[in-house]
Short mmCIF file of C-alpha atoms and ligand atoms in Angstrom, two decimals:
data_model
loop_
_atom_site.label_atom_id
_atom_site.label_comp_id
_atom_site.label_asym_id
_atom_site.label_seq_id
_atom_site.Cartn_x
_atom_site.Cartn_y
_atom_site.Cartn_z
CA MET A 1 0.00 0.00 0.00
CA ALA A 2 1.28 3.45 -0.82
CA LYS A 3 2.40 5.47 2.15
CA GLU A 4 -0.10 8.15 3.06
CA LYS A 5 1.13 11.68 3.33
CA THR A 6 -0.60 14.70 4.74
CA LEU A 7 -1.25 17.64 2.49
CA PHE A 8 -3.18 20.85 2.91
CA THR A 9 -5.53 21.73 0.08
CA CYS A 10 -7.13 25.09 -0.56
CA THR A 11 -10.94 24.85 -0.72
CA ALA A 12 -11.02 27.91 -2.97
CA CYS A 13 -8.48 27.13 -5.69
CA GLY A 14 -7.41 23.54 -5.08
CA GLY A 15 -3.77 24.53 -4.58
CA THR A 16 -1.75 22.49 -2.10
CA SER A 17 0.83 23.13 0.55
CA PRO A 18 2.84 20.67 2.66
CA ARG A 19 2.20 22.80 5.77
CA TRP A 20 -0.86 24.51 7.13
CA LEU A 21 -0.81 28.20 6.31
CA GLY A 22 -3.29 30.93 7.13
CA LYS A 23 -3.09 32.26 3.61
CA CYS A 24 -3.20 30.07 0.51
CA PRO A 25 0.14 30.37 -1.34
CA SER A 26 -1.62 29.89 -4.70
CA CYS A 27 -4.62 32.18 -4.61
CA GLY A 28 -4.02 34.26 -1.50
CA ALA A 29 -7.36 33.42 0.16
CA TRP A 30 -7.38 33.31 3.94
CA ASN A 31 -8.31 30.30 6.08
CA THR A 32 -9.08 28.04 3.18
CA LEU A 33 -6.45 25.33 3.64
CA VAL A 34 -7.80 22.06 5.00
CA GLU A 35 -5.93 18.88 5.68
CA THR A 36 -6.26 16.09 3.12
CA VAL A 37 -4.55 12.76 2.72
CA ALA A 38 -2.64 12.29 -0.49
CA GLU A 39 -1.12 9.05 -1.61
CA ALA A 40 2.52 9.64 -2.29
CA GLY A 41 3.29 8.22 -5.70
CA PRO A 42 6.40 9.15 -7.63
CA GLY A 43 5.56 12.04 -9.93
CA LYS A 44 1.90 11.07 -9.81
CA ASN A 45 0.67 14.44 -10.93
CA ARG A 46 3.13 14.73 -13.76
CA LEU A 47 1.86 12.07 -16.16
CA SER A 48 1.62 13.06 -19.79
CA ALA A 49 -1.70 12.56 -21.61
CA PRO A 50 -0.70 9.31 -23.43
CA GLN A 51 0.77 7.90 -20.21
CA TYR A 52 -2.47 8.77 -18.41
CA ALA A 53 -4.60 7.12 -21.07
CA GLY A 54 -2.65 3.91 -20.65
CA LEU A 55 -3.52 3.60 -16.96
CA ALA A 56 -6.74 1.65 -17.43
CA GLN A 57 -8.78 -0.27 -19.99
CA ALA A 58 -12.13 0.89 -21.36
CA GLN A 59 -15.08 -0.47 -19.40
CA ALA A 60 -18.28 -2.04 -20.68
CA VAL A 61 -21.36 0.20 -20.84
CA MET A 62 -25.02 -0.82 -20.77
CA PRO A 63 -28.26 0.84 -21.86
CA LEU A 64 -30.44 1.96 -18.97
CA ALA A 65 -33.27 -0.36 -19.97
CA ALA A 66 -31.01 -3.37 -19.60
CA ILE A 67 -30.14 -2.60 -16.01
CA GLU A 68 -32.31 -4.27 -13.46
CA ALA A 69 -33.99 -1.63 -11.35
CA SER A 70 -35.46 -3.09 -8.25
CA ASP A 71 -36.87 -0.75 -5.67
CA VAL A 72 -34.74 -0.52 -2.56
CA ALA A 73 -35.91 -2.51 0.40
CA ARG A 74 -36.75 -0.38 3.41
CA THR A 75 -37.15 -1.38 6.98
CA PRO A 76 -39.61 0.79 8.86
CA SER A 77 -38.19 1.84 12.20
CA GLY A 78 -41.59 1.69 13.84
CA ILE A 79 -41.42 5.42 14.59
CA ASP A 80 -43.94 6.65 12.03
CA GLU A 81 -42.88 10.29 11.85
CA LEU A 82 -39.25 9.28 11.34
CA ASP A 83 -40.17 6.74 8.66
CA ARG A 84 -42.15 9.43 6.91
CA VAL A 85 -39.10 11.66 6.48
CA LEU A 86 -36.86 8.74 5.59
CA GLY A 87 -39.24 7.82 2.77
CA GLY A 88 -40.55 4.66 4.42
CA GLY A 89 -37.72 3.42 6.61
CA VAL A 90 -34.01 2.70 6.69
CA VAL A 91 -32.31 1.36 3.58
CA GLU A 92 -29.61 -1.29 3.61
CA GLY A 93 -26.22 0.34 3.11
CA GLY A 94 -27.78 3.80 3.21
CA VAL A 95 -26.08 6.66 5.02
CA VAL A 96 -28.22 9.19 6.84
CA LEU A 97 -26.95 12.46 8.22
CA ILE A 98 -29.04 14.02 10.94
CA GLY A 99 -28.16 17.55 11.95
CA GLY A 100 -29.46 20.06 14.42
CA ASP A 101 -28.62 22.37 17.27
CA PRO A 102 -27.17 20.85 20.43
CA GLY A 103 -29.91 19.77 22.83
CA ILE A 104 -32.68 19.59 20.23
CA GLY A 105 -33.20 15.84 20.59
CA LYS A 106 -30.98 14.04 18.08
CA SER A 107 -29.58 11.49 20.54
CA THR A 108 -32.99 10.95 22.09
CA LEU A 109 -34.70 10.23 18.78
CA LEU A 110 -31.98 7.91 17.54
CA LEU A 111 -31.84 5.92 20.74
CA GLN A 112 -35.61 5.47 20.51
CA ALA A 113 -35.30 4.45 16.85
CA LEU A 114 -32.53 1.93 17.54
CA ASP A 115 -34.52 0.40 20.35
CA ALA A 116 -37.57 0.10 18.10
CA LEU A 117 -35.46 -1.58 15.40
CA GLN A 118 -33.84 -3.90 17.92
CA ARG A 119 -37.30 -4.95 19.08
CA LEU A 120 -38.09 -5.85 15.48
CA GLY A 121 -35.17 -8.25 15.65
CA LEU A 122 -32.54 -6.16 13.86
CA PRO A 123 -29.14 -5.94 15.52
CA THR A 124 -28.19 -2.34 16.26
CA LEU A 125 -25.13 -0.45 17.46
CA TYR A 126 -25.02 2.94 19.13
CA VAL A 127 -21.55 4.50 19.02
CA THR A 128 -21.30 7.34 21.48
CA GLY A 129 -18.47 9.81 21.45
CA GLU A 130 -20.12 12.48 23.53
CA GLU A 131 -21.51 10.56 26.45
CA SER A 132 -20.32 7.55 28.43
CA GLY A 133 -22.09 4.20 28.23
CA ALA A 134 -23.53 4.93 31.67
CA GLN A 135 -25.01 8.21 30.53
CA VAL A 136 -26.62 6.55 27.53
CA ALA A 137 -27.99 3.83 29.81
CA LEU A 138 -29.42 6.50 32.11
CA ARG A 139 -31.12 8.15 29.17
CA SER A 140 -32.56 4.84 28.02
CA ARG A 141 -34.06 4.27 31.48
CA ARG A 142 -35.53 7.74 31.37
CA LEU A 143 -37.08 6.91 28.03
CA GLY A 144 -38.65 3.82 29.55
CA LEU A 145 -36.42 1.47 27.55
CA ASP A 146 -35.45 -0.59 30.57
CA HIS A 147 -34.61 -3.84 28.86
CA SER A 148 -33.07 -2.37 25.77
CA GLN A 149 -30.84 -4.78 23.85
CA VAL A 150 -29.19 -2.01 21.80
CA ASN A 151 -25.42 -2.50 21.80
CA VAL A 152 -23.40 0.49 22.93
CA LEU A 153 -19.81 1.37 22.11
CA ALA A 154 -18.21 4.40 23.73
CA GLU A 155 -15.43 5.14 21.25
CA ILE A 156 -14.14 8.01 19.16
CA GLN A 157 -11.36 6.46 17.12
CA LEU A 158 -12.48 5.77 13.57
CA GLU A 159 -10.37 2.66 13.04
CA LYS A 160 -11.80 0.98 16.14
CA ILE A 161 -15.34 1.94 15.18
CA LEU A 162 -14.91 0.54 11.66
CA ALA A 163 -13.45 -2.70 12.99
CA THR A 164 -16.32 -3.08 15.46
CA ILE A 165 -18.94 -2.51 12.76
CA GLU A 166 -17.19 -5.07 10.60
CA ALA A 167 -17.03 -7.62 13.39
CA THR A 168 -20.49 -7.19 14.90
CA GLN A 169 -22.40 -6.62 11.61
CA PRO A 170 -25.30 -4.57 12.97
CA ALA A 171 -28.18 -3.73 10.63
CA VAL A 172 -28.12 -0.13 11.77
CA ALA A 173 -25.30 1.80 13.44
CA VAL A 174 -25.58 5.31 14.84
CA ILE A 175 -22.46 7.47 15.18
CA ASP A 176 -23.21 10.14 17.78
CA SER A 177 -21.61 12.45 16.78
CA ILE A 178 -19.43 12.54 13.66
CA GLN A 179 -17.64 15.59 15.07
CA THR A 180 -16.18 13.56 17.93
CA VAL A 181 -14.77 10.83 15.68
CA TYR A 182 -11.12 11.11 14.69
CA SER A 183 -8.68 9.16 12.62
CA ASP A 184 -5.02 8.61 13.51
CA GLN A 185 -4.15 9.10 9.87
CA LEU A 186 -4.67 12.83 10.12
CA THR A 187 -2.90 15.19 12.45
CA SER A 188 -5.62 17.81 12.67
CA ALA A 189 -7.84 17.97 15.73
CA PRO A 190 -11.08 16.00 16.10
CA GLY A 191 -13.97 18.14 14.91
CA SER A 192 -11.94 19.91 12.21
CA VAL A 193 -13.25 19.94 8.66
CA ALA A 194 -10.56 17.53 7.52
CA GLN A 195 -11.29 14.98 10.26
CA VAL A 196 -15.05 15.19 9.91
CA ARG A 197 -14.91 14.80 6.15
CA GLU A 198 -12.38 12.00 6.12
CA CYS A 199 -14.10 10.00 8.86
CA ALA A 200 -17.50 10.38 7.21
CA ALA A 201 -16.06 9.23 3.89
CA HIS A 202 -14.63 6.07 5.51
CA LEU A 203 -17.88 5.32 7.28
CA THR A 204 -19.84 5.84 4.06
CA ARG A 205 -17.56 3.42 2.26
CA ALA A 206 -18.02 0.91 5.07
CA ALA A 207 -21.82 1.24 4.82
CA LYS A 208 -21.76 0.56 1.08
CA ALA A 209 -19.35 -2.36 1.48
CA THR A 210 -21.09 -4.09 4.37
CA GLY A 211 -24.75 -3.14 3.82
CA VAL A 212 -24.96 -1.65 7.31
CA THR A 213 -27.18 1.43 7.52
CA ILE A 214 -25.13 4.19 9.12
CA VAL A 215 -26.66 7.23 10.75
CA LEU A 216 -24.29 10.12 11.37
CA VAL A 217 -25.25 12.71 13.93
CA GLY A 218 -23.91 16.19 13.26
CA HIS A 219 -24.10 19.29 15.40
CA VAL A 220 -24.73 22.54 13.69
CA THR A 221 -21.90 24.65 15.04
CA LYS A 222 -22.51 28.11 16.38
CA GLU A 223 -19.78 29.68 14.22
CA GLY A 224 -21.66 28.67 11.12
CA ALA A 225 -21.54 25.54 9.09
CA LEU A 226 -17.76 25.18 8.68
CA ALA A 227 -17.07 21.89 10.42
CA GLY A 228 -20.74 21.16 10.75
CA PRO A 229 -22.98 18.74 8.88
CA ARG A 230 -23.06 20.95 5.79
CA VAL A 231 -19.65 19.71 4.58
CA LEU A 232 -21.00 16.16 4.54
CA GLU A 233 -24.27 16.70 2.71
CA HIS A 234 -22.92 15.67 -0.70
CA MET A 235 -21.50 12.38 0.59
CA VAL A 236 -24.52 10.85 2.22
CA ASP A 237 -27.80 9.50 0.83
CA THR A 238 -30.19 11.27 3.12
CA VAL A 239 -29.92 14.54 5.02
CA LEU A 240 -32.33 15.33 7.82
CA TYR A 241 -32.37 18.47 9.92
CA PHE A 242 -34.04 19.09 13.22
CA GLU A 243 -35.89 22.37 13.50
CA GLY A 244 -37.78 24.00 16.29
CA ASP A 245 -37.34 26.15 19.24
CA THR A 246 -35.67 24.31 22.13
CA HIS A 247 -37.99 26.26 24.42
CA SER A 248 -41.09 24.93 22.76
CA GLN A 249 -42.19 21.36 22.97
CA PHE A 250 -42.42 20.69 19.25
CA ARG A 251 -39.66 19.56 16.93
CA LEU A 252 -39.70 19.17 13.19
CA VAL A 253 -37.42 16.81 11.32
CA ARG A 254 -37.10 17.85 7.71
CA ALA A 255 -35.59 15.86 4.83
CA ILE A 256 -33.56 18.18 2.66
CA LYS A 257 -31.97 15.49 0.54
CA ASN A 258 -33.11 11.94 0.01
CA ARG A 259 -31.82 9.57 -2.62
CA PHE A 260 -34.47 7.07 -1.51
CA GLY A 261 -37.56 9.20 -1.12
CA ALA A 262 -39.25 12.55 -1.35
CA VAL A 263 -37.55 15.65 -0.04
CA ASN A 264 -39.26 18.33 1.93
CA GLU A 265 -41.23 15.77 3.83
CA ILE A 266 -41.36 16.52 7.52
CA GLY A 267 -41.83 14.56 10.69
CA VAL A 268 -43.33 16.27 13.70
CA PHE A 269 -42.52 15.35 17.28
CA ALA A 270 -43.29 16.60 20.73
CA MET A 271 -40.57 16.38 23.40
CA THR A 272 -42.11 14.77 26.45
CA GLU A 273 -40.77 13.37 29.70
CA LYS A 274 -40.48 10.04 27.98
CA GLY A 275 -38.66 11.25 24.89
CA LEU A 276 -39.94 12.29 21.50
CA LYS A 277 -43.47 11.33 20.58
CA GLY A 278 -44.78 11.57 17.02
CA VAL A 279 -47.53 14.12 16.39
CA THR A 280 -49.78 12.62 13.76
CA ASN A 281 -52.02 15.62 13.32
CA PRO A 282 -49.70 18.61 13.46
CA SER A 283 -51.83 21.14 11.62
CA ALA A 284 -52.59 23.38 14.58
CA ILE A 285 -49.45 23.24 16.73
CA PHE A 286 -47.86 26.43 15.43
CA LEU A 287 -50.64 28.76 16.44
CA SER A 288 -50.30 30.88 19.53
CA GLN A 289 -53.42 31.22 21.58
CA HIS A 290 -54.86 34.72 21.49
CA SER A 291 -58.32 34.98 22.98
CA GLU A 292 -59.00 37.98 20.74
CA PRO A 293 -57.22 38.92 17.49
CA VAL A 294 -54.14 41.12 17.97
CA PRO A 295 -52.48 43.48 15.47
CA GLY A 296 -49.52 42.08 13.57
CA SER A 297 -50.66 38.47 13.52
CA CYS A 298 -51.79 36.55 10.46
CA VAL A 299 -52.34 32.82 10.15
CA LEU A 300 -50.79 31.15 7.13
CA VAL A 301 -51.75 27.77 5.73
CA THR A 302 -48.49 26.24 4.62
CA LEU A 303 -47.98 22.88 2.99
CA GLU A 304 -45.07 21.03 4.48
CA GLY A 305 -44.38 17.76 2.73
CA THR A 306 -47.74 16.16 2.29
CA ARG A 307 -49.63 17.82 5.12
CA PRO A 308 -51.09 21.31 5.39
CA MET A 309 -50.16 23.15 8.57
CA LEU A 310 -51.36 26.39 10.05
CA VAL A 311 -48.59 28.67 11.22
CA GLU A 312 -49.00 32.06 12.81
CA ILE A 313 -46.88 34.78 11.26
CA GLN A 314 -46.19 37.69 13.58
CA ALA A 315 -44.92 41.09 12.56
CA LEU A 316 -43.91 44.09 14.58
CA VAL A 317 -43.47 47.38 12.82
CA ASP A 318 -42.07 50.12 15.00
CA GLU A 319 -40.44 53.49 14.56
CA GLY A 320 -36.80 52.92 13.63
CA GLY A 321 -33.60 54.92 13.93
CA PRO A 322 -31.57 56.35 11.04
CA SER A 323 -31.00 52.89 9.60
CA PRO A 324 -34.14 50.86 10.29
CA ARG A 325 -33.77 47.17 10.95
CA ARG A 326 -35.35 44.28 9.09
CA LEU A 327 -35.23 41.05 11.00
CA SER A 328 -36.91 37.74 10.35
CA VAL A 329 -36.98 34.50 12.26
CA GLY A 330 -38.02 31.41 10.34
CA LEU A 331 -38.46 33.34 7.10
CA ASP A 332 -35.98 34.48 4.49
CA ARG A 333 -34.66 37.99 5.15
CA ASP A 334 -34.04 38.87 1.52
CA ARG A 335 -37.58 37.88 0.71
CA LEU A 336 -38.79 40.17 3.50
CA ALA A 337 -36.93 43.11 1.96
CA MET A 338 -38.53 42.32 -1.37
CA LEU A 339 -42.01 42.10 0.11
CA LEU A 340 -41.56 45.48 1.81
CA ALA A 341 -40.63 47.01 -1.53
CA VAL A 342 -43.68 45.45 -3.21
CA LEU A 343 -45.90 46.66 -0.35
CA HIS A 344 -44.68 50.19 -0.87
CA ARG A 345 -44.81 50.25 -4.63
CA HIS A 346 -48.01 48.33 -5.27
CA ALA A 347 -50.11 48.82 -2.16
CA GLY A 348 -48.91 52.21 -0.95
CA VAL A 349 -47.85 50.85 2.43
CA ALA A 350 -44.58 52.53 3.43
CA CYS A 351 -42.27 51.11 6.11
CA MET A 352 -39.07 52.87 5.03
CA ASP A 353 -38.41 54.59 8.35
CA GLN A 354 -39.70 51.70 10.46
CA ASP A 355 -38.03 48.69 12.08
CA VAL A 356 -39.71 45.55 10.79
CA PHE A 357 -39.53 42.25 12.68
CA VAL A 358 -41.19 39.11 11.39
CA ASN A 359 -41.43 35.77 13.14
CA ALA A 360 -42.91 32.36 12.34
CA VAL A 361 -44.29 31.06 15.65
CA GLY A 362 -42.81 27.93 17.23
CA GLY A 363 -39.37 28.00 15.61
CA VAL A 364 -40.66 26.53 12.35
CA ARG A 365 -38.83 27.53 9.17
CA ILE A 366 -40.94 28.49 6.20
CA SER A 367 -39.33 28.45 2.81
CA GLU A 368 -42.29 28.39 0.46
CA PRO A 369 -43.21 31.67 -1.26
CA ALA A 370 -46.88 30.99 -0.51
CA ALA A 371 -46.16 32.70 2.82
CA ASP A 372 -45.80 36.11 1.11
CA LEU A 373 -49.39 37.29 1.41
CA ALA A 374 -49.64 36.38 5.09
CA VAL A 375 -46.34 38.17 5.83
CA MET A 376 -47.54 41.31 4.06
CA LEU A 377 -50.91 41.27 5.81
CA ALA A 378 -49.23 40.82 9.21
CA ILE A 379 -46.90 43.76 8.51
CA THR A 380 -49.74 46.01 7.39
CA SER A 381 -51.82 45.00 10.38
CA SER A 382 -49.01 45.90 12.78
CA LEU A 383 -48.27 49.18 11.03
CA ARG A 384 -51.90 50.23 11.29
CA GLY A 385 -52.37 48.78 14.77
CA LYS A 386 -55.44 47.01 13.53
CA PRO A 387 -55.96 43.27 13.99
CA LEU A 388 -57.06 41.02 11.15
CA PRO A 389 -60.56 39.59 11.55
CA LYS A 390 -61.16 36.66 13.88
CA GLY A 391 -60.68 33.26 12.22
CA PHE A 392 -58.67 34.75 9.36
CA ILE A 393 -56.18 32.89 7.16
CA ALA A 394 -54.22 33.79 4.04
CA PHE A 395 -51.73 32.31 1.61
CA GLY A 396 -50.34 33.13 -1.83
CA GLU A 397 -47.09 34.07 -3.49
CA VAL A 398 -46.59 37.73 -4.36
CA GLY A 399 -44.58 38.78 -7.41
CA LEU A 400 -42.54 41.92 -8.01
CA ALA A 401 -45.31 43.36 -10.17
CA GLY A 402 -47.72 43.11 -7.25
CA GLU A 403 -49.57 40.09 -8.62
CA VAL A 404 -50.77 37.34 -6.30
CA ARG A 405 -49.82 33.92 -7.66
CA PRO A 406 -51.46 30.62 -6.78
CA ALA A 407 -50.03 28.23 -4.24
CA PRO A 408 -49.82 24.49 -4.92
CA ARG A 409 -52.76 22.43 -3.65
CA GLY A 410 -54.88 25.35 -2.52
CA GLN A 411 -58.01 23.25 -1.94
CA GLU A 412 -56.29 21.09 0.63
CA ARG A 413 -55.05 24.15 2.49
CA LEU A 414 -58.50 25.69 2.57
CA LYS A 415 -60.14 22.48 3.72
CA GLU A 416 -57.67 22.12 6.57
CA ALA A 417 -58.33 25.71 7.68
CA ALA A 418 -62.09 25.13 7.58
CA LYS A 419 -61.66 21.93 9.57
CA LEU A 420 -59.85 23.86 12.30
CA GLY A 421 -62.65 26.41 12.52
CA PHE A 422 -61.22 29.29 10.47
CA SER A 423 -63.92 31.30 8.77
CA VAL A 424 -62.39 33.96 6.48
CA ALA A 425 -59.71 33.45 3.84
CA VAL A 426 -57.86 35.70 1.41
CA VAL A 427 -56.33 33.57 -1.32
CA PRO A 428 -55.05 33.86 -4.90
CA LYS A 429 -57.81 33.86 -7.51
CA ALA A 430 -56.58 30.63 -9.10
CA ASN A 431 -56.88 28.87 -5.74
CA ALA A 432 -60.54 29.78 -5.22
CA PRO A 433 -62.51 26.52 -5.11
CA LYS A 434 -65.36 25.94 -7.55
CA LYS A 435 -67.64 24.59 -4.85
CA PRO A 436 -67.96 26.55 -1.61
CA ILE A 437 -66.28 25.14 1.48
CA GLU A 438 -68.63 24.97 4.43
CA GLY A 439 -67.99 27.56 7.11
CA LEU A 440 -65.34 29.43 5.10
CA THR A 441 -65.86 32.77 3.33
CA ILE A 442 -63.27 32.96 0.58
CA HIS A 443 -62.05 36.22 -0.94
CA ALA A 444 -60.12 35.58 -4.13
CA VAL A 445 -57.61 38.28 -5.12
CA GLU A 446 -55.33 38.88 -8.08
CA ARG A 447 -53.25 41.76 -6.78
CA VAL A 448 -51.78 42.74 -3.46
CA ASP A 449 -53.60 46.09 -3.29
CA GLN A 450 -56.83 44.19 -3.79
CA ALA A 451 -55.93 41.95 -0.84
CA MET A 452 -55.36 45.03 1.34
CA GLU A 453 -58.71 46.46 0.28
CA VAL A 454 -60.56 43.24 1.02
CA VAL A 455 -59.04 43.15 4.50
CA ARG A 456 -59.96 46.77 5.15
CA GLY A 457 -63.51 45.98 4.05
CA ILE A 458 -64.02 43.02 6.37
CA GLY A 459 -61.95 44.28 9.34
P1 TYD B 1 -30.66 15.28 23.25
O1 TYD B 1 -31.28 14.14 22.55
O2 TYD B 1 -29.58 14.98 24.21
O3 TYD B 1 -30.16 16.39 22.23
P2 TYD B 1 -28.96 16.34 21.16
O4 TYD B 1 -28.49 14.95 21.07
O5 TYD B 1 -29.62 16.85 19.93
O6 TYD B 1 -27.93 17.29 21.65
O7 TYD B 1 -31.87 16.05 23.94
C1 TYD B 1 -31.65 16.73 25.05
C2 TYD B 1 -32.82 17.51 25.53
O8 TYD B 1 -34.03 16.82 25.54
C3 TYD B 1 -32.52 17.88 26.94
O9 TYD B 1 -32.58 19.28 27.04
C4 TYD B 1 -33.53 17.20 27.77
C5 TYD B 1 -34.62 16.86 26.82
N1 TYD B 1 -35.24 15.56 27.11
C6 TYD B 1 -36.58 15.51 27.46
O10 TYD B 1 -37.25 16.52 27.60
N2 TYD B 1 -37.16 14.28 27.67
C7 TYD B 1 -36.48 13.13 27.56
O11 TYD B 1 -37.03 12.03 27.78
C8 TYD B 1 -35.09 13.20 27.21
C9 TYD B 1 -34.25 11.96 27.08
C10 TYD B 1 -34.53 14.42 26.97
MG1 MG B 2 -26.57 14.24 21.68
#
């Protein structure tokens, strides 16, 4: 085997250096060198084109139709909300990355999942690098898993972990967390980009070679995504992120990449004394309870994955200083700036000298543009100090020309709102149902100024 040598490679230009340097010697970028392992071969990079071409023979190719395409076999974990985001269950040899803030419930959920799988007769392994075996055992007792047969390994050295997986052949192995794992082959510290990437690559290879499903836990680091789960997203088959406010009881698990299923599916859980419990009917959990309508609040019907959910959007518009602030939690800030411009230009609502804060209740993140209309109505309501009518909902995308565009599957959204007792809706014209929906008065609008007028009329 060729001797492995450490090299530092620039993430910006690909240039290399034998030592770590703050500044890349090739392109001059700062803090871009990360450690990589290079096989030392004599003059390996200096092959001429004909020499290079002689390195390997041409391989056989096959038309797509001739390749057998069997659907992958999935094993449901028995935790319905988790299976939903995984696209039905765990896949043999699949690698899942599960990221989220510290303390959000990653270890709890995975321990519950492993125990459920173990009960189904599948051998499981929980590799813990953050807690001792005793701590994990304590947690399992707390979760009511008193006779759990899940195997635990408290280890952080990659080589030992790989050997143990090889020897014990579990069906599913959890590595909690990938940031604690280190390999002796690299000199950089555990948790560095180089270590995290290299260790994840070895584990991924092991999963493919042995058929073991490997779940990597990754903390989202406070300093941004540098050594966090982001650097691993391209390597793994499935990427799940935990969302939610650690102060609230509810947690969302969102699939943002899935080679074996649909993306943007979400699982909803509630953190209880006995761990995470699936919430099968999550449509109303992101509403705060006002006894009477308050200014600056508008309920949005959003469609997350396959289920409609009602989320309260709150806005606070207040006199700002010389450079007014625009802040959003759970919504895109650039989109907020755009909506404020559209409000001004097409509806005559000016917030130029005002601070504008927007928040999606419950720590949920909303990425669909169908939230636009609700955000604008909440802002206008706060600016005017006038609440929206009781039982009011809205959705619809707003374009730069002030037009209100339809949202996908409008009927389903409206039906869910009616089911939860909402009585007035402002929606895009193309989403207006042909048959009336019982209990719901629907105002269909084409333009944002029209939406403002409708609201003024019914308020
Ligand atoms: P944890 O799974 O340790 O988070 P992570 O692995 O993502 O860092 O979750 C820790 C939090 O969950 C902790 O603040 C306590 C809370 N918790 C409960 O409320 N109920 C429980 O049964 C358990 C095990 C934890
Ligand atoms: Mg943990």
